Short mmCIF file of C-alpha atoms in Angstrom, two decimals:
data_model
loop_
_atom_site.label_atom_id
_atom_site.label_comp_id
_atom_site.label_asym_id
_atom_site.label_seq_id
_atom_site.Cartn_x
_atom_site.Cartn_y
_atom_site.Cartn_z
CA UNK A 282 -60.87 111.10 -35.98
CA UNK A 283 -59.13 114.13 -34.91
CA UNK A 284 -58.10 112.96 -31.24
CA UNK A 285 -57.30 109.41 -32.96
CA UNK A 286 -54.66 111.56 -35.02
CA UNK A 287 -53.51 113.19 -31.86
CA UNK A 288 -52.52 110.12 -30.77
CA UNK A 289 -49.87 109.77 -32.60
CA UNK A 290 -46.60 110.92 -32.39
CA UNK A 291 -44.61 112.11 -35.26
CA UNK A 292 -41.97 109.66 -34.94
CA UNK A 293 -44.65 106.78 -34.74
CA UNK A 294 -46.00 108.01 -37.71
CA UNK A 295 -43.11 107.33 -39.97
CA UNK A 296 -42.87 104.39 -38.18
CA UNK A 297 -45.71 103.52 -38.85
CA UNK A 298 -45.34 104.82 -42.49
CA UNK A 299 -42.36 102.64 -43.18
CA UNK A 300 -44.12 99.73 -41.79
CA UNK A 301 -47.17 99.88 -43.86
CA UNK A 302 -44.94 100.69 -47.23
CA UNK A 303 -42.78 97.43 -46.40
CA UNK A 304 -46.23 95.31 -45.40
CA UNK A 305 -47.62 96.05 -48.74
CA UNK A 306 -44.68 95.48 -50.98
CA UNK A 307 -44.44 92.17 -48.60
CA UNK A 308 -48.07 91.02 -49.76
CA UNK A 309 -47.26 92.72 -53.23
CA UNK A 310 -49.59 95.74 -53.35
CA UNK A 311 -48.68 98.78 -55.25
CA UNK A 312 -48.01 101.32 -52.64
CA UNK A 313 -48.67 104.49 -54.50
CA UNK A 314 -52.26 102.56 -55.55
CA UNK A 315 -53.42 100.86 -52.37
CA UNK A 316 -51.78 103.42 -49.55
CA UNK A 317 -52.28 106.78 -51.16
CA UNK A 318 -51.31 108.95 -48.35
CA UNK A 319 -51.36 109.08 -44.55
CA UNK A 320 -55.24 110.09 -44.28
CA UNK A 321 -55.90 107.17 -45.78
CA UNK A 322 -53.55 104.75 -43.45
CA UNK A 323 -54.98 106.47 -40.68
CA UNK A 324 -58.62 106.72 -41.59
CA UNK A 325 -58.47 102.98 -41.98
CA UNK A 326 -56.66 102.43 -38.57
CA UNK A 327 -59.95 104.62 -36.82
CA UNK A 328 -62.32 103.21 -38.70
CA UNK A 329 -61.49 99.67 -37.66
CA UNK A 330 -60.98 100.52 -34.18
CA UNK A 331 -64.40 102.16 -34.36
CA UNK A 332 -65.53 98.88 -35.54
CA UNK A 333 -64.14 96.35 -32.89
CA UNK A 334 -65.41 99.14 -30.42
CA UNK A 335 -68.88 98.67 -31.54
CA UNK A 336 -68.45 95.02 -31.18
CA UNK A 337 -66.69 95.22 -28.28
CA UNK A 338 -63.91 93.13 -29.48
CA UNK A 339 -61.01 93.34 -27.25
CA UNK A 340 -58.51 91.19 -28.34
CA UNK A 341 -58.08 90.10 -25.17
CA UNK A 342 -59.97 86.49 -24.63
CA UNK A 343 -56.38 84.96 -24.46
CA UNK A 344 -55.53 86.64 -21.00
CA UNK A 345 -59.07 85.66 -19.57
CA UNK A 346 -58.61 81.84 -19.63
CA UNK A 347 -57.39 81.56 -16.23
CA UNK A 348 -59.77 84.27 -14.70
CA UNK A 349 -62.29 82.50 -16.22
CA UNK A 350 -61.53 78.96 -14.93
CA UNK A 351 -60.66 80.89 -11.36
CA UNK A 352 -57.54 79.41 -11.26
CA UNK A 353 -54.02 78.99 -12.98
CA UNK A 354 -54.15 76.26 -15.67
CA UNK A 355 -52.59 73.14 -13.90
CA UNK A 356 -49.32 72.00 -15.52
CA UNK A 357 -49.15 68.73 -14.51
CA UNK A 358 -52.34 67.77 -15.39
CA UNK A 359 -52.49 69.13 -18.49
CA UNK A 360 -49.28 66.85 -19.34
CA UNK A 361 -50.55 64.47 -18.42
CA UNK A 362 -54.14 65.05 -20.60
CA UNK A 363 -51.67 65.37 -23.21
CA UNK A 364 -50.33 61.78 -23.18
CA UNK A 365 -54.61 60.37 -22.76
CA UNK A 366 -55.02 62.49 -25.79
CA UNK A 367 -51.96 60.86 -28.40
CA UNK A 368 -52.98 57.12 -26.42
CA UNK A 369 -54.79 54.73 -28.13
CA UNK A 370 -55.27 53.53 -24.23
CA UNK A 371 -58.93 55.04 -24.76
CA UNK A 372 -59.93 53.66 -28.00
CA UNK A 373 -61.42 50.35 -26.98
CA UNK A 374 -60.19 48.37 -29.83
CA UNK A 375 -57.06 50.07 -29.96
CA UNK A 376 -57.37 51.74 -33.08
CA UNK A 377 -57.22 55.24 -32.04
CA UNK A 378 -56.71 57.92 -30.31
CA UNK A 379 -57.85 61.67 -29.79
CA UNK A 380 -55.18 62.61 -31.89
CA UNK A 381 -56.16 60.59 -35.05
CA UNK A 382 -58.93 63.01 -35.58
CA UNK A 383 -57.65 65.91 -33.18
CA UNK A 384 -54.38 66.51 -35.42
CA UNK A 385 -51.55 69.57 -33.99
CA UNK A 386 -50.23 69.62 -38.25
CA UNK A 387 -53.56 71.35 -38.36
CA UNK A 388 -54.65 73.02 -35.14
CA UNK A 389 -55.78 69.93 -33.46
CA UNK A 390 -58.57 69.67 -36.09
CA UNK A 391 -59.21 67.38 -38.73
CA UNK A 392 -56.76 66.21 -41.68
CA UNK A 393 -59.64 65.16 -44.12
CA UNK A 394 -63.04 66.59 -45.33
CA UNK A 395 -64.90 63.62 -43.53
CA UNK A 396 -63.32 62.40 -40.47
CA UNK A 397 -61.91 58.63 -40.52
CA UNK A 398 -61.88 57.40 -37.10
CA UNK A 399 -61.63 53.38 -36.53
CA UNK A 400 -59.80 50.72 -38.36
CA UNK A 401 -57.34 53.09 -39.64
CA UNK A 402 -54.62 52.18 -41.21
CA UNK A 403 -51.91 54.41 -37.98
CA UNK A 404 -51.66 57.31 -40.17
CA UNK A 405 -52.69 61.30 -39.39
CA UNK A 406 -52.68 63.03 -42.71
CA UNK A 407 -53.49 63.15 -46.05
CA UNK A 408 -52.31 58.97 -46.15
CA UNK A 409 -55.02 58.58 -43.75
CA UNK A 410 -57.37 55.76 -44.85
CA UNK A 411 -60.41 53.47 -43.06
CA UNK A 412 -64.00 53.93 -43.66
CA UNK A 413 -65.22 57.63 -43.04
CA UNK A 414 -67.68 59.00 -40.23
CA UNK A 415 -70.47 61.89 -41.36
CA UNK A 416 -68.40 65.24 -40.70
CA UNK A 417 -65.22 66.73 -40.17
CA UNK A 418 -63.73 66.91 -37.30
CA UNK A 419 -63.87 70.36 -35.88
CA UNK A 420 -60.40 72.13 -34.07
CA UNK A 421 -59.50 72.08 -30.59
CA UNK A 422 -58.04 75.45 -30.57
CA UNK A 423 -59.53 77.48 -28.58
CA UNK A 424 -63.04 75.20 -27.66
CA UNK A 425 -62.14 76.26 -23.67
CA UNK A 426 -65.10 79.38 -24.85
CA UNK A 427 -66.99 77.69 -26.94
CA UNK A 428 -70.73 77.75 -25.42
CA UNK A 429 -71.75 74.67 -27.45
CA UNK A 430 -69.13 72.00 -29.43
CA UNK A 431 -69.93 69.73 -32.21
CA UNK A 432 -71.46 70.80 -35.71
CA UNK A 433 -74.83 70.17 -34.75
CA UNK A 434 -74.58 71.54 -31.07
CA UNK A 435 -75.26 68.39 -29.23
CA UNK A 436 -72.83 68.66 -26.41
CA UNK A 437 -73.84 72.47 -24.67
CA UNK A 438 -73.90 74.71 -21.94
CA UNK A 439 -77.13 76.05 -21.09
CA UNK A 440 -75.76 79.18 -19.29
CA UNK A 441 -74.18 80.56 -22.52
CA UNK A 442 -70.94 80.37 -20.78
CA UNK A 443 -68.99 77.30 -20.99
CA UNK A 444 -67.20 78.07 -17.97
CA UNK A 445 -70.42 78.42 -16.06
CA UNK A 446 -72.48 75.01 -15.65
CA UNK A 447 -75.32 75.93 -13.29
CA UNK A 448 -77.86 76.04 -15.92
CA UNK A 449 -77.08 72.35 -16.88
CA UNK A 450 -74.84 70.57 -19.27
CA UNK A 451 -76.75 69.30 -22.34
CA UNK A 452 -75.92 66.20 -24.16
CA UNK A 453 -77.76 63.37 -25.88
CA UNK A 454 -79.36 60.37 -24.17
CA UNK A 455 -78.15 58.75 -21.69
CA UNK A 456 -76.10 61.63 -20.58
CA UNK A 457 -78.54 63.85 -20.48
CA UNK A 458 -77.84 66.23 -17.98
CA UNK A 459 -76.33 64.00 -15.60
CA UNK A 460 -72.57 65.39 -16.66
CA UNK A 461 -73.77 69.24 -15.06
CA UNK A 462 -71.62 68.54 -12.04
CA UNK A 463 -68.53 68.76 -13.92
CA UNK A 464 -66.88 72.43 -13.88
CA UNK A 465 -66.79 73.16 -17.37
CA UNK A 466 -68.52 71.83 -20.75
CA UNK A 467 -64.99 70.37 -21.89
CA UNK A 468 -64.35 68.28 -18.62
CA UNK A 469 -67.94 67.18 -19.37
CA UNK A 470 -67.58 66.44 -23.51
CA UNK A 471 -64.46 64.36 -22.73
CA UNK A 472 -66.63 61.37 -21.25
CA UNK A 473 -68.06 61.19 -24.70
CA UNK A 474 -65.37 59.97 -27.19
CA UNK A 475 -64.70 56.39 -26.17
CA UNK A 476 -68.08 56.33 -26.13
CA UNK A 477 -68.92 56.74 -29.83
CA UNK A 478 -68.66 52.97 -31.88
CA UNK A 479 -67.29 55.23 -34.76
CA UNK A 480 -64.83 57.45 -33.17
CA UNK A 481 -62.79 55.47 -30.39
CA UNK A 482 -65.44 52.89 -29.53
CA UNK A 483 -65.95 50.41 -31.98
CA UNK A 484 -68.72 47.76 -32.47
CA UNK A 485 -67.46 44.42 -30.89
CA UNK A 486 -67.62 45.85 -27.73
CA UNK A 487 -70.96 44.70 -25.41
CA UNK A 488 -72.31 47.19 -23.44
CA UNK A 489 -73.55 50.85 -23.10
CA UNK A 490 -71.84 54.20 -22.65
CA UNK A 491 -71.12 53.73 -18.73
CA UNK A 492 -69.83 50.27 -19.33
CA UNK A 493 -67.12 51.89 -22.05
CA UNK A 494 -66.22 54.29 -19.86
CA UNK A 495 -65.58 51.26 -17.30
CA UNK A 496 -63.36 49.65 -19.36
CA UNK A 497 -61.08 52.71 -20.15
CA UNK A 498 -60.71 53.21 -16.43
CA UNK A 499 -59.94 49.54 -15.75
CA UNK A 500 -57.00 50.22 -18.22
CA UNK A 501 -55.65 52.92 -16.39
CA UNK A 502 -56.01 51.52 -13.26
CA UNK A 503 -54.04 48.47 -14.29
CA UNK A 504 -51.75 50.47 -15.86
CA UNK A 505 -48.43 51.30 -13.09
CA UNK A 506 -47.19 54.29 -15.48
CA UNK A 507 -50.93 55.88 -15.67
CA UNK A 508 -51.02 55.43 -12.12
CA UNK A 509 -47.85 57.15 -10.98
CA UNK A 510 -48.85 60.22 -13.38
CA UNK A 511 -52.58 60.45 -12.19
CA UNK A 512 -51.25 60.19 -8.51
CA UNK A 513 -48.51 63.17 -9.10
CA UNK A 514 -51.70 65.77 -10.47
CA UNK A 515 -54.40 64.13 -8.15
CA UNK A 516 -53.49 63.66 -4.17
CA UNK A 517 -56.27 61.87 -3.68
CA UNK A 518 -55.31 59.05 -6.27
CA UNK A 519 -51.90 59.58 -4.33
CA UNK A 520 -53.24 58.60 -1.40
CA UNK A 521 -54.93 55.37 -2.53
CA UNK A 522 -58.07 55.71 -4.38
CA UNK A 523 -58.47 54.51 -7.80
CA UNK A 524 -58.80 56.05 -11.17
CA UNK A 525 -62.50 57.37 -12.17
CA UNK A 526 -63.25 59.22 -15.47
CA UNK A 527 -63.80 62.03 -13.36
CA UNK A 528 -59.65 62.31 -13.25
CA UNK A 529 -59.40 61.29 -17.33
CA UNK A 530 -62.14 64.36 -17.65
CA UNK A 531 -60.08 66.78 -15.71
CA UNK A 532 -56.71 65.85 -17.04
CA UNK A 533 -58.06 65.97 -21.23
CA UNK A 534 -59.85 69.31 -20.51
CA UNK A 535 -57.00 71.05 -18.52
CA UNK A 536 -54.69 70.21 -21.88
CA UNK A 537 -57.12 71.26 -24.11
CA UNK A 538 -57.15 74.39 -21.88
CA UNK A 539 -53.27 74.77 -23.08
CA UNK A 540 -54.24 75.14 -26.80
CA UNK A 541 -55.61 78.35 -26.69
CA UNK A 542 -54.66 80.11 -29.58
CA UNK A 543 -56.34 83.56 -29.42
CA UNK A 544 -53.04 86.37 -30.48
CA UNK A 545 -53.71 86.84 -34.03
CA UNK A 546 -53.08 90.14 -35.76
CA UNK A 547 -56.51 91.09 -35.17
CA UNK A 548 -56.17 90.96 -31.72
CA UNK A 549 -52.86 93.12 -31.35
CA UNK A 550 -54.43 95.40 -33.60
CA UNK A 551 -57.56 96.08 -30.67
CA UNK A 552 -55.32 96.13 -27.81
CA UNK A 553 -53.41 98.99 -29.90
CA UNK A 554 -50.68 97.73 -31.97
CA UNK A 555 -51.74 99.37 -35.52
CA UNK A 556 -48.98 97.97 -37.10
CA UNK A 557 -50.15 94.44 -36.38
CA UNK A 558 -52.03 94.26 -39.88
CA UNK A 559 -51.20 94.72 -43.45
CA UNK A 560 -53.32 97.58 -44.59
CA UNK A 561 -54.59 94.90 -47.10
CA UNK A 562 -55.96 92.73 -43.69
CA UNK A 563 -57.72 95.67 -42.60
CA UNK A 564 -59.42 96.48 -45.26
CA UNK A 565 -60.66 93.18 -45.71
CA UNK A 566 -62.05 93.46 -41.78
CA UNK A 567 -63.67 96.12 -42.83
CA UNK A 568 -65.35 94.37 -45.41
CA UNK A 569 -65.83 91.35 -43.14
CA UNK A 570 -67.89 93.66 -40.31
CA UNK A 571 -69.37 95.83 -43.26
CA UNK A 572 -70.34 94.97 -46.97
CA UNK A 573 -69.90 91.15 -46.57
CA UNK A 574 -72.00 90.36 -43.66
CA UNK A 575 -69.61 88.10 -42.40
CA UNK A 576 -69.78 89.19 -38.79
CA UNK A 577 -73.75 88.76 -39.01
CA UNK A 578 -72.88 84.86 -38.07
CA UNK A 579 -69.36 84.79 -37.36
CA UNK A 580 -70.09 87.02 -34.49
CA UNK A 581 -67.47 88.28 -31.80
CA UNK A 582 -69.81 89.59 -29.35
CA UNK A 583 -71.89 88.20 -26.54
CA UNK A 584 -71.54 84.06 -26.28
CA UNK A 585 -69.27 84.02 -28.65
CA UNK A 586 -66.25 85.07 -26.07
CA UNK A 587 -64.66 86.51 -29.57
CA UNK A 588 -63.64 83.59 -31.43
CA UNK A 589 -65.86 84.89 -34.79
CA UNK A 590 -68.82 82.04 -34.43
CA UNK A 591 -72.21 83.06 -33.15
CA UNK A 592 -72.27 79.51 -32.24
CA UNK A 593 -75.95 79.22 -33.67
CA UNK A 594 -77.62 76.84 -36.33
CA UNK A 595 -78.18 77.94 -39.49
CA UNK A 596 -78.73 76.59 -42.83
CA UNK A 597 -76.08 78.01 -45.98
CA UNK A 598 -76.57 75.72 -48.68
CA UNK A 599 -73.72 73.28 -48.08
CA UNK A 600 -72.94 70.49 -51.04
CA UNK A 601 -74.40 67.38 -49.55
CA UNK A 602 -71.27 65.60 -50.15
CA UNK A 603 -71.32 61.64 -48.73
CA UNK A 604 -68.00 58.76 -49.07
CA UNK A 605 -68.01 55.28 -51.05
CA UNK A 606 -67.34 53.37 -47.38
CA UNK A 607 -68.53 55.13 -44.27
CA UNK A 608 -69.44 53.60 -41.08
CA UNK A 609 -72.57 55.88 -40.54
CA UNK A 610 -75.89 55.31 -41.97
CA UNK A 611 -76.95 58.56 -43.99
CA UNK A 612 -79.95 60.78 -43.44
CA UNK A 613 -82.62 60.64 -46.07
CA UNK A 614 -84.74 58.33 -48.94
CA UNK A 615 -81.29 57.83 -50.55
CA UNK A 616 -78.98 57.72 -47.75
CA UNK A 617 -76.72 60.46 -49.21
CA UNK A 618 -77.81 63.33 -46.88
CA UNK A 619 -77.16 64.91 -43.68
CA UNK A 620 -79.54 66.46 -41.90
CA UNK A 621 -77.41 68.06 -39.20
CA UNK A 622 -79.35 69.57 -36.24
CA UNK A 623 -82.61 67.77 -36.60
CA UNK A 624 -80.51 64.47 -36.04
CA UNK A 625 -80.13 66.15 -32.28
CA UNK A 626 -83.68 67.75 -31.73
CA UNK A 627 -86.07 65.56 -34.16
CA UNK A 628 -87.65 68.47 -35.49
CA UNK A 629 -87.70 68.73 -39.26
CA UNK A 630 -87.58 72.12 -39.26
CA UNK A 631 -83.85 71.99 -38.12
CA UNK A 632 -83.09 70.26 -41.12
CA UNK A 633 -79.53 70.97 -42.55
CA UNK A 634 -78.95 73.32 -39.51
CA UNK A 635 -75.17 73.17 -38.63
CA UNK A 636 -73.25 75.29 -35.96
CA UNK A 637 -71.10 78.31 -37.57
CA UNK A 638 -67.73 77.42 -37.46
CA UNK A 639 -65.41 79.37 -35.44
CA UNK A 640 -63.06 81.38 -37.42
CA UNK A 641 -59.90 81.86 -35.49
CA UNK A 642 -57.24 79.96 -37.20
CA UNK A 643 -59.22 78.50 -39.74
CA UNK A 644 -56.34 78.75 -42.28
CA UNK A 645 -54.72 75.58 -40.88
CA UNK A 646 -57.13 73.66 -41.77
CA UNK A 647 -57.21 71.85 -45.03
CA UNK A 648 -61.01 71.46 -45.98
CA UNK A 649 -63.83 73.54 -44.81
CA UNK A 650 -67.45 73.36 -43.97
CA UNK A 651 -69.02 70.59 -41.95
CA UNK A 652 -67.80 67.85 -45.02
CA UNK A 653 -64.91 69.19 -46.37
CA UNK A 654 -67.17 70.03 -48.92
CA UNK A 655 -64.33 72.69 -50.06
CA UNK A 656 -60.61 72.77 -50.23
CA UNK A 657 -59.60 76.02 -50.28
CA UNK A 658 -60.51 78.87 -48.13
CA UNK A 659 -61.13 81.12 -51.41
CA UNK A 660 -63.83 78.43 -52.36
CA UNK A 661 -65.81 78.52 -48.75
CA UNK A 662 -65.83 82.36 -48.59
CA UNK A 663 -66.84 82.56 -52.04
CA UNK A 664 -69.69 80.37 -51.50
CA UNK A 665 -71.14 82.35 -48.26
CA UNK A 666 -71.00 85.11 -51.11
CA UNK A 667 -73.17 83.52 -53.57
CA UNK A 668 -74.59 80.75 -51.79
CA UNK A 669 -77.01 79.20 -54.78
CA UNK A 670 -74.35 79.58 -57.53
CA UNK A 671 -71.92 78.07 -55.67
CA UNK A 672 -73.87 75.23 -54.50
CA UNK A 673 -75.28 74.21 -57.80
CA UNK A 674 -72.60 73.98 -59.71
CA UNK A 675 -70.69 72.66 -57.44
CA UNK A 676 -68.43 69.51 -58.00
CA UNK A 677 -66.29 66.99 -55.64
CA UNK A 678 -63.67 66.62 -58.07
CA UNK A 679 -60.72 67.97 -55.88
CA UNK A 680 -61.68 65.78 -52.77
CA UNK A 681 -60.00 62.44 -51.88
CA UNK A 682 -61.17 59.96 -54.16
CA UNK A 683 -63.76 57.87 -52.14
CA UNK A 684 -65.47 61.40 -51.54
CA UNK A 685 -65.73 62.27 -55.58
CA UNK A 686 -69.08 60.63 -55.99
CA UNK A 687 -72.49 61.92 -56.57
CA UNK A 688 -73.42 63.62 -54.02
CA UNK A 689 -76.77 64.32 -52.70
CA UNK A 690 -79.65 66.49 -53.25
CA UNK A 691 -79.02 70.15 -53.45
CA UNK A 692 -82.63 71.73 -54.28
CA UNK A 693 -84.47 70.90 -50.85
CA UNK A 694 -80.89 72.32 -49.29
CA UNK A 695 -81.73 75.60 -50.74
CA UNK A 696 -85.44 75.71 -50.28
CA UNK A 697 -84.22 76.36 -46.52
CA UNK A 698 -81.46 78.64 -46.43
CA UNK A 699 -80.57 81.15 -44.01
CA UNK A 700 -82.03 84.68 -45.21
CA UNK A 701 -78.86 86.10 -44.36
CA UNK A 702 -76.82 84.11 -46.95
CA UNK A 703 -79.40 83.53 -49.44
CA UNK A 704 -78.88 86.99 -51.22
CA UNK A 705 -75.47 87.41 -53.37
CA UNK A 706 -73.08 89.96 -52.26
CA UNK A 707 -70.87 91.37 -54.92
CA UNK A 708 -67.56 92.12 -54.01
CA UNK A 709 -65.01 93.05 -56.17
CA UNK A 710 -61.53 91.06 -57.00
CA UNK A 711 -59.70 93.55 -55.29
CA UNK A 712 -62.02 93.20 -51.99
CA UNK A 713 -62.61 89.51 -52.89
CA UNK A 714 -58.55 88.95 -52.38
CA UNK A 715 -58.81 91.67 -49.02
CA UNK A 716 -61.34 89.59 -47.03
CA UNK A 717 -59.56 86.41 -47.92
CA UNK A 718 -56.18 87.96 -46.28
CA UNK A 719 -58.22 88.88 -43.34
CA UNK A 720 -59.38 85.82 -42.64
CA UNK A 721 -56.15 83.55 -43.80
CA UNK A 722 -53.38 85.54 -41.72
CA UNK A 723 -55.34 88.26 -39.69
CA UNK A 724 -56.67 85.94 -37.55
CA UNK A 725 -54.53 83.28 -37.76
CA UNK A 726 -52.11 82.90 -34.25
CA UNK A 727 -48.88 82.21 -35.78
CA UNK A 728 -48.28 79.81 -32.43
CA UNK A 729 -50.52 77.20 -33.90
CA UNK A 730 -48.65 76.32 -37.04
CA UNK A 731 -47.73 72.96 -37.43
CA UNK A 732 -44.15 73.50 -36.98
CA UNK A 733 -44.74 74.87 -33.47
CA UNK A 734 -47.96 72.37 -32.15
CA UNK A 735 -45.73 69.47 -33.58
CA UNK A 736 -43.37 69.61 -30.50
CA UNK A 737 -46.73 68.75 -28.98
CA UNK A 738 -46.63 64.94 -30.36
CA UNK A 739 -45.09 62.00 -27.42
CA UNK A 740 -42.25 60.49 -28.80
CA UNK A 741 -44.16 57.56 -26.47
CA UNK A 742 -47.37 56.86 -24.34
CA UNK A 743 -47.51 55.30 -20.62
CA UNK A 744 -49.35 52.84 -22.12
CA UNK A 745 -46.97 51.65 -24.42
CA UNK A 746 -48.77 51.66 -27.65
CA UNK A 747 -47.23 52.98 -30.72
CA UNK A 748 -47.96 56.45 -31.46
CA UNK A 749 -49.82 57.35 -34.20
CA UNK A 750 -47.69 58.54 -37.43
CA UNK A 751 -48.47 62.30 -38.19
CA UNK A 752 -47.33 63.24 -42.00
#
């Protein structure tokens, strides 16, 4: 503590001083209250750093993209990924895109609790209508390090290390892992969407995954504009040979390499900036990587490259919430469950298993959990908090209205929770409201509000379809 002190200057104290007196009338603390003196400003500043030290949180993951791939991120071909993902080119029925689901008003995530994917009606928001898949649809933002994508982990990299495949790339049947060739899990998880009837494939179509995949590429290939832009970021396309998935791959993953969104306060904070969080964010990351237990899943060390996931299965007692019209058949004697991991690995004992959610700028999205069981972030913390009482009197009434149902059972749910959420934890209001800030604004990258990942949207495609409209 005392060579932490040292560190300071006097001017950056009362700096610093002035800084944290105008951050807590912004937030609407009580100064003389909340910041009683400088001991207590700076005891929170070295006990935090203390804290990410232990964790060996950096703040840094941002800078590491391109040391990690081995290479700068590719411009051109991340463009062009960027027109695949808003064209409806790749939906086989022409229905959708990557972008229906994948929305930038909400860091490239989803714009309802339960994802709607075909037979839309053209709309991305809360207009959106068509009959409903099983989940929502996680974010994009920052998947480039996640080890393993979906909620119930089906698409993975064996290594740990999404960047390394040399240990295999793991995904259902047929796939397999016959995709382990491609560079990185995301090149590899973009061969997936057309194929899924619910998503981007549809069910008129005859034939299996590789014959979907077919089709797309005929459509590019036949397509001049898609030609002309595939030839500019691949030379050998430029000199003659056609299209392959292989190129659609490369191009989706090297934009989705683009929305990495990792400079939240939190992160300025590590790398040294004190004044890059409220005092009232700090104390709720205190509480976060102390009394809550939050960091005991929503882990920033090891495979989890930082982004506050631990990226394992575990069971927290989600409502089993299920819509009127869906195009999936439900797990269970009733059809109104979901049985999340065990739908992947067949064992029963995965049952309700679902892969923590990665944290980082989870306050753009509008519902949370793997349903959009909850719609408001003060609702999903306060669940992990007391995981029993929030699940059993829980209630649907604030979803969209094909989603306010009965849902299904609860009980067997809670016979299998996770021991580390299945005790309360009693936090105060004032600590209640603390780790809420934390996780709302200090780690939220203010790049990856809507009003900046909207200049993101084609005003056209090379394909000529319409655009989706994004409310």
């Amino acid at each position: 503590m005392r060579n932490f002190i040292r560190g300071f200057g006097v001017a950056a104290l009362m700096w610093g001083l002035s800084a944290h007196a105008q951050a807590s009338v912004d937030i609407g603390v009580d100064i003389d209250a909340d910041i009683p003196d400088l001991t207590d400003i700076l005891t929170i500043d070295w006990r935090l750093s203390s804290v990410l030290h232990s964790h060996g949180f950096t703040g840094r993951v941002q800078s590491q993209l391109e040391q990690r791939l081995g290479r700068p991120v590719d411009a051109r071909r991340a463009d062009l990924g960027r027109m695949l993902f808003f064209d409806k080119i790749l939906s086989i029925n022409g229905d959708n895109t990557c972008s229906g689901c994948h929305s930038p008003t909400t860091g490239f995530g989803d714009t309802q609790s339960i994802a709607i994917g075909i037979e839309n009606n053209d709309i991305v928001g809360p207009g959106r209508v068509g009959p409903r898949n099983q989940r929502r649809t996680p974010m994009v933002l920052n998947n480039a390090f996640f080890p393993r994508l979906m909620w119930n982990s089906r698409f993975k990299s064996l290594s740990g290390d999404p960047f390394n495949p040399s240990a295999g790339l793991e995904f259902p049947a047929p796939e397999g892992l016959g995709l382990s060739y491609q560079p990185h899990l995301l090149v590899a998880q973009a061969f997936i969407p057309p194929t899924e009837r619910v998503e981007m494939g549809g069910f008129d179509f005859v034939g299996d995954n590789f014959a979907l995949r077919a089709e797309v590429v005929r459509r590019l290939n036949a397509s001049p504009s898609y030609r002309q832009l595939f030839a500019q970021a691949f030379p050998e396309i430029a000199a003659g040979q056609p299209i392959s998935y292989d190129h659609l791959g490369l191009a989706i993953a090297e934009f989705e390499y683009t929305l990495t969104f990792a400079n939240a306060p939190i992160d300025r904070f590590a790398r040294g900036n004190v004044l890059a969080m409220t005092p009232e964010q700090k104390r709720g990351a205190l509480l976060f990587f102390g009394k809550a237990g939050c960091v005991q899943c929503h882990a920033v060390s090891g495979q989890s490259n930082e982004m506050f996931s631990d990226f394992e299965q575990h069971v927290i007692g989600v409502p089993q919430v299920y819509p009127a019209i869906t195009n999936v058949t439900y797990d269970g004697p009733g059809a109104n469950e979901d049985f999340g991991l065990e739908q992947v690995t067949g064992n029963p004992a995965d049952r309700y298993m679902f892969r923590t959610s990665p944290l980082r700028n989870v306050a753009l999205q509008p519902t949370f959990m793997h349903n959009g069981a909850f719609t408001t972030l003060e609702d999903a913390i306060a669940h992990h908090l007391n995981v029993a009482q929030s699940a059993r009197n829980y209630t649907p009434a604030l979803l969209a209205a094909d989603l306010r149902g009965a849902t299904g059972p609860i009980e067997p749910v809670l016979q299998r929770v996770d021991p580390l959420v299945a005790s309360p934890k009693n936090l105060s209001a004032a600590e209640f409201r603390r780790l809420v800030e934390f996780v709302r604004n200090g780690l939220l990258d203010s790049n990856a509000k809507p009003q900046k990942l909207r200049a993101l949207i084609p005003t056209g495609v090379p394909s000529g379809e319409p655009v989706h409209v994004f409310q």
